[in-house]
XYZ file of C-alpha atoms in Angstrom:
412
model
C 31.719 3.197 30.016
C 33.576 1.054 32.632
C 32.010 -0.703 35.331
C 33.462 1.553 38.014
C 31.454 4.395 36.314
C 28.576 2.684 36.000
C 28.167 1.493 39.490
C 26.380 3.823 41.724
C 27.875 5.538 44.623
C 25.191 6.540 46.367
C 23.729 5.227 49.644
C 21.012 2.574 49.522
C 17.555 4.060 49.988
C 15.811 3.815 53.262
C 12.775 1.855 53.925
C 9.630 3.307 55.461
C 9.922 4.226 59.134
C 14.003 5.156 58.357
C 15.043 1.531 58.284
C 17.676 0.130 56.055
C 17.899 -3.199 54.238
C 19.350 -5.571 56.737
C 20.995 -8.008 54.294
C 24.552 -7.001 53.165
C 25.494 -7.723 49.264
C 28.152 -10.309 50.422
C 25.497 -12.301 52.264
C 23.094 -12.166 49.220
C 25.973 -13.628 47.112
C 26.671 -16.195 49.688
C 23.280 -17.583 50.241
C 23.030 -19.715 46.848
C 26.679 -21.109 47.618
C 25.492 -22.369 50.826
C 22.139 -23.804 49.451
C 24.069 -25.655 46.979
C 26.618 -27.244 49.370
C 23.737 -28.321 51.584
C 21.839 -30.005 48.485
C 25.053 -31.775 47.219
C 25.825 -33.082 51.037
C 22.373 -34.331 51.162
C 22.593 -35.852 47.816
C 25.794 -37.514 48.797
C 24.709 -38.880 52.136
C 21.373 -40.378 50.897
C 23.469 -41.917 48.021
C 21.628 -40.544 45.149
C 17.915 -41.412 45.879
C 16.294 -43.376 42.921
C 19.645 -43.739 40.712
C 21.064 -46.985 42.397
C 19.635 -49.039 39.582
C 21.818 -47.178 37.051
C 25.122 -49.022 38.687
C 23.506 -52.496 38.834
C 25.290 -55.182 36.729
C 28.218 -52.849 35.965
C 31.710 -53.862 37.199
C 33.671 -51.460 38.874
C 35.784 -49.167 36.705
C 39.760 -49.607 37.818
C 42.290 -47.217 36.623
C 45.604 -47.710 38.263
C 48.661 -45.313 37.790
C 52.132 -46.625 38.947
C 54.011 -43.359 40.184
C 57.128 -44.932 41.751
C 59.325 -48.173 41.268
C 62.126 -48.700 43.810
C 64.473 -51.601 43.844
C 65.918 -52.235 47.293
C 67.983 -54.960 48.928
C 65.606 -58.045 48.815
C 62.458 -56.197 47.898
C 60.628 -54.153 45.204
C 58.908 -51.195 46.385
C 56.029 -49.607 44.139
C 53.733 -46.831 44.646
C 50.301 -46.767 42.748
C 47.576 -44.318 42.567
C 43.869 -44.824 41.964
C 43.026 -42.532 39.212
C 39.063 -44.225 38.729
C 35.986 -43.321 40.357
C 35.811 -46.427 42.323
C 37.577 -47.962 44.985
C 40.293 -50.638 44.087
C 41.914 -53.313 46.114
C 45.398 -54.490 45.289
C 45.136 -58.484 46.003
C 48.093 -59.978 44.451
C 51.559 -59.216 43.037
C 53.201 -61.273 40.001
C 56.998 -60.655 39.457
C 58.139 -62.428 36.324
C 55.285 -65.155 36.556
C 55.964 -65.579 40.596
C 53.452 -64.613 43.089
C 55.337 -62.744 45.621
C 54.390 -61.789 49.309
C 53.967 -58.255 49.992
C 52.379 -55.644 52.255
C 50.912 -52.297 51.418
C 50.103 -49.132 53.238
C 46.306 -48.942 52.284
C 44.426 -52.187 51.724
C 41.673 -50.236 49.600
C 42.481 -46.964 47.733
C 39.558 -44.506 47.298
C 39.645 -42.377 44.108
C 42.982 -40.338 44.006
C 44.473 -42.251 46.962
C 47.550 -44.090 46.846
C 49.468 -47.205 48.257
C 52.867 -48.453 48.617
C 53.363 -52.018 48.029
C 56.676 -53.617 49.655
C 57.247 -56.763 47.921
C 59.401 -59.451 49.015
C 61.454 -60.585 46.193
C 65.460 -61.211 45.598
C 65.938 -59.374 42.319
C 69.208 -59.539 40.343
C 70.787 -56.371 39.276
C 70.650 -55.797 35.515
C 67.783 -58.364 34.967
C 64.573 -57.339 33.234
C 61.011 -57.947 35.190
C 57.677 -58.072 34.018
C 55.373 -57.151 37.261
C 51.679 -57.199 37.545
C 49.599 -55.785 40.151
C 46.293 -57.786 40.291
C 43.180 -56.497 41.896
C 40.537 -57.878 43.858
C 38.144 -58.446 40.769
C 40.862 -59.777 38.512
C 42.287 -56.665 36.783
C 45.818 -56.409 35.878
C 48.129 -53.470 36.105
C 51.304 -54.180 33.955
C 54.640 -52.666 35.000
C 57.784 -53.399 32.852
C 61.467 -52.858 33.946
C 63.987 -52.729 31.594
C 67.083 -53.321 33.978
C 66.721 -53.404 37.678
C 69.313 -51.161 39.655
C 69.437 -50.331 43.010
C 67.444 -47.260 43.884
C 69.609 -44.539 45.525
C 69.005 -43.704 49.505
C 67.406 -40.632 50.100
C 69.899 -39.276 52.435
C 71.757 -36.572 53.261
C 74.536 -37.357 50.916
C 71.518 -37.793 48.381
C 69.933 -34.595 48.784
C 73.576 -32.877 49.019
C 73.953 -34.395 45.514
C 70.729 -32.934 44.446
C 71.613 -29.519 45.546
C 74.915 -29.696 43.668
C 73.095 -30.915 40.770
C 71.001 -27.814 41.085
C 73.981 -25.612 41.107
C 75.708 -27.221 38.047
C 72.427 -27.109 36.060
C 70.904 -23.858 37.209
C 73.230 -21.414 38.857
C 76.548 -21.669 37.491
C 75.157 -21.667 33.721
C 73.008 -18.549 34.295
C 75.995 -16.794 35.842
C 78.252 -17.837 32.774
C 75.561 -16.674 30.377
C 75.400 -13.212 32.205
C 79.325 -12.791 31.413
C 78.108 -11.478 27.966
C 77.105 -8.179 29.875
C 80.292 -6.205 28.706
C 79.754 -7.440 25.081
C 76.200 -6.184 25.007
C 76.922 -3.001 26.489
C 79.298 -2.015 23.920
C 77.074 -3.318 21.075
C 75.390 -0.997 18.425
C 71.746 -0.667 18.199
C 71.539 -3.040 15.116
C 73.148 -6.125 17.335
C 70.797 -5.106 20.121
C 67.723 -5.548 18.139
C 69.557 -8.956 17.200
C 70.147 -10.038 20.419
C 66.787 -9.118 21.504
C 65.468 -11.424 18.522
C 67.876 -14.333 20.189
C 66.378 -13.933 23.386
C 62.759 -14.282 22.210
C 63.700 -17.208 20.253
C 65.471 -18.667 23.397
C 62.201 -17.985 25.433
C 60.061 -19.230 22.841
C 61.997 -22.718 22.780
C 61.886 -23.083 26.621
C 58.144 -22.331 26.505
C 57.422 -25.128 23.764
C 60.057 -27.516 25.165
C 58.362 -27.282 28.834
C 54.802 -27.998 27.313
C 55.686 -30.664 25.639
C 57.960 -32.384 28.446
C 55.073 -31.659 30.672
C 52.401 -33.245 28.412
C 54.718 -36.088 28.183
C 54.858 -36.613 32.156
C 50.920 -36.952 32.281
C 50.098 -38.572 28.821
C 48.872 -41.660 30.470
C 47.806 -40.328 33.560
C 44.534 -38.659 34.061
C 44.743 -37.884 37.788
C 44.470 -34.177 38.502
C 43.397 -33.337 35.025
C 45.991 -34.986 33.291
C 47.653 -32.880 30.375
C 45.210 -29.941 31.447
C 47.216 -29.513 34.519
C 50.258 -28.174 32.050
C 47.866 -25.502 30.343
C 46.699 -24.712 33.752
C 50.114 -23.890 35.186
C 50.843 -21.662 31.976
C 47.787 -19.957 32.275
C 48.342 -19.317 35.976
C 52.091 -18.028 35.509
C 50.910 -16.152 32.443
C 48.116 -14.311 34.427
C 50.532 -13.657 37.563
C 53.280 -11.907 35.584
C 50.718 -9.903 33.651
C 49.184 -8.571 37.072
C 52.797 -8.133 38.327
C 53.661 -5.825 35.107
C 50.316 -4.054 35.406
C 51.147 -3.352 39.026
C 54.820 -2.193 38.325
C 53.426 0.281 35.475
C 50.904 1.565 38.113
C 53.343 2.448 40.413
C 56.076 4.072 38.272
C 56.425 7.530 37.241
C 53.771 8.563 35.040
C 55.033 10.217 31.334
C 54.088 13.748 30.631
C 50.894 12.299 29.032
C 49.951 11.107 32.098
C 50.467 7.408 30.878
C 52.587 4.814 32.458
C 56.070 4.695 30.565
C 57.607 1.604 29.199
C 58.659 -0.937 31.520
C 61.984 0.143 32.677
C 64.793 -2.330 31.469
C 65.931 -3.796 35.106
C 62.310 -4.457 35.739
C 61.935 -6.407 32.242
C 65.601 -8.285 33.316
C 63.726 -9.075 36.662
C 60.537 -10.540 34.646
C 62.697 -12.662 32.375
C 64.734 -13.803 35.594
C 61.409 -14.854 37.037
C 60.170 -16.865 34.050
C 63.236 -18.582 33.613
C 63.536 -19.074 37.144
C 60.176 -21.137 37.131
C 61.415 -23.006 34.023
C 64.544 -24.111 35.837
C 62.012 -24.907 38.983
C 60.251 -27.628 36.453
C 63.225 -28.847 34.990
C 65.055 -29.492 38.331
C 62.054 -31.355 39.399
C 62.207 -33.352 36.194
C 66.070 -34.095 36.792
C 65.487 -35.033 40.281
C 62.660 -37.194 39.990
C 64.263 -39.065 36.962
C 67.632 -39.738 39.010
C 65.715 -40.634 42.220
C 63.736 -43.456 40.324
C 66.944 -44.469 38.363
C 65.937 -43.303 34.919
C 68.764 -40.847 34.616
C 72.233 -41.715 34.761
C 74.446 -38.372 35.750
C 77.765 -38.134 34.162
C 80.103 -35.447 33.246
C 79.109 -35.409 29.860
C 75.288 -34.932 30.702
C 76.049 -32.043 33.299
C 78.195 -30.175 30.680
C 75.457 -30.541 28.422
C 72.893 -29.117 30.812
C 75.392 -26.517 31.295
C 76.005 -25.453 27.788
C 72.232 -25.575 27.309
C 71.441 -23.215 30.129
C 73.921 -20.919 29.887
C 72.188 -19.214 26.838
C 69.419 -18.008 29.750
C 72.091 -15.686 31.334
C 72.136 -13.943 27.864
C 68.469 -13.450 27.626
C 68.423 -11.810 31.236
C 71.438 -9.027 30.573
C 70.189 -8.251 27.009
C 67.543 -5.548 28.091
C 70.142 -3.952 30.463
C 72.464 -3.164 27.542
C 72.355 0.474 28.226
C 71.828 0.246 32.028
C 74.590 0.822 34.820
C 76.226 -2.552 35.714
C 75.583 -3.229 39.185
C 77.272 -6.350 40.363
C 74.712 -6.822 43.160
C 71.793 -6.434 40.658
C 73.307 -9.032 38.436
C 74.000 -11.467 41.237
C 70.026 -11.081 42.525
C 69.018 -11.865 38.752
C 71.294 -14.708 38.342
C 69.934 -16.215 41.425
C 66.315 -15.510 40.955
C 66.785 -17.224 37.412
C 69.152 -20.201 38.591
C 68.418 -21.005 42.178
C 65.154 -22.618 41.636
C 66.841 -25.560 39.813
C 68.240 -26.431 43.395
C 64.548 -26.485 44.826
C 63.223 -28.441 41.887
C 66.010 -31.030 42.367
C 65.246 -31.410 45.949
C 61.600 -31.586 45.360
C 61.780 -34.147 42.472
C 63.995 -36.421 44.644
C 61.553 -36.470 47.729
C 58.017 -36.291 45.880
C 57.658 -38.353 42.855
C 54.342 -37.175 41.410
C 54.083 -36.416 37.670
C 50.956 -34.141 38.005
C 53.214 -31.761 40.272
C 56.241 -31.927 37.698
C 53.777 -31.170 34.753
C 52.209 -28.233 36.276
C 55.370 -26.868 37.403
C 56.795 -27.215 33.779
C 53.641 -25.445 32.641
C 54.229 -22.697 35.189
C 57.566 -22.342 33.380
C 56.323 -22.129 30.050
C 53.486 -19.652 30.747
C 56.423 -17.520 32.436
C 58.792 -17.466 29.685
C 55.977 -16.984 26.948
C 54.840 -13.726 28.961
C 58.276 -12.540 29.009
C 58.843 -13.203 25.340
C 55.804 -11.330 24.460
C 56.902 -8.495 26.584
C 60.208 -8.302 24.610
C 58.656 -7.976 21.282
C 57.708 -4.095 21.362
C 61.393 -3.396 22.076
C 62.238 -4.691 18.613
C 60.194 -2.316 16.792
C 61.940 -0.330 13.946
C 61.396 3.363 13.010
C 58.172 2.286 10.926
C 56.839 0.487 13.961
C 57.530 -3.067 12.599
C 58.411 -5.669 15.078
C 59.435 -8.820 12.737
C 62.222 -6.973 10.853
C 64.541 -9.091 8.939
C 67.233 -8.481 11.645
C 64.525 -9.447 14.456
C 63.469 -12.428 12.576
C 66.874 -13.479 12.159
C 67.663 -13.315 15.672
C 64.255 -15.498 16.559
C 65.505 -18.033 14.459
C 69.034 -17.981 15.699
C 67.933 -18.263 19.348
C 65.474 -21.182 18.426
C 68.658 -22.925 16.646
C 70.862 -22.391 19.458
C 68.582 -23.954 22.087
C 67.688 -26.833 19.558
C 71.159 -27.471 19.041
C 72.463 -27.308 22.678
C 69.394 -29.177 23.597
C 70.614 -32.147 21.726
C 73.376 -32.337 24.525
C 70.970 -33.199 27.384
C 68.955 -36.255 25.615
C 68.840 -38.700 28.403
């Protein structure tokens, strides 16, 4: 029996004299939350009555994460975040055994607050530097720069470059991959199952790769949950797409048995495009962030590598449409849904260098493509109802191999 069946639908009983209960149900649920909030506020204002002795003689806990290092003419600009529970003040900056003059946007950082330090120092292009941020109680936050290089100015030309970069690594590769549509439409049923297996392998690789990349970004950072934000993003994306899938099924025509039919191919293709688009959003953000801080050198070879690696995503989108009418408008929309987020990701990454945000978006992509891969599996069943047939398994392995091989071209 479901909850709906158990829930009474009769009107509430009246009290003596014909009066009804005055307190609505939502107010009864809100009451404990208000009480908890009041108690927490009183506790915070009174600073934990009776607990002051617990912190006596214990030095403040300082945990500082360096989020950005930029080399500008005559100065070094560093953005740091306080990830610990206690306020932190940066008192000195040491650059290669030299105490440099500096200014900062915030003298004392409360938990999770950031400060940007502008350090006066005439650095030399290509030289390595050892930088240490010294706190007011003597703690040191080391920063190692292997080779100093002038950071790009974030102006109109820079954002134009990021847009072009997103087109090169997102939109164009996906569009090229969708050119396999005529081949897929003329393929036999066996070839279609093999291609579906390849699609599952492609998506599975993207999910694993995005998860590992996101965890690497926040491996040394505990702010905003650290690696937990990757799994949070994956879970959010998975649940959102599952809810979207359920909504689509509920609003489509019912079969003769009164049950929703299988998800139409064009809707499955849309889910695949959305999943790949979320992945490309995280990938574009990571690329934009890396280039903005000077840790990614863009060149023709690297761009070609990204293009080849992402071309296979277009194949994953059009495979479910093997027996569907080829409408150029629909294919164009699917291509933009999958590829255009790379542009937005590159622009965001070039503007906001926040590892936790990058990790969360990579987690979104991982969860999205994983959900779509699971939706494709039922389409690979043979006449006995088995999914992992030799042909399907071979396709999955081939898809993983293709993505691994092309991924070697984008190591930077």
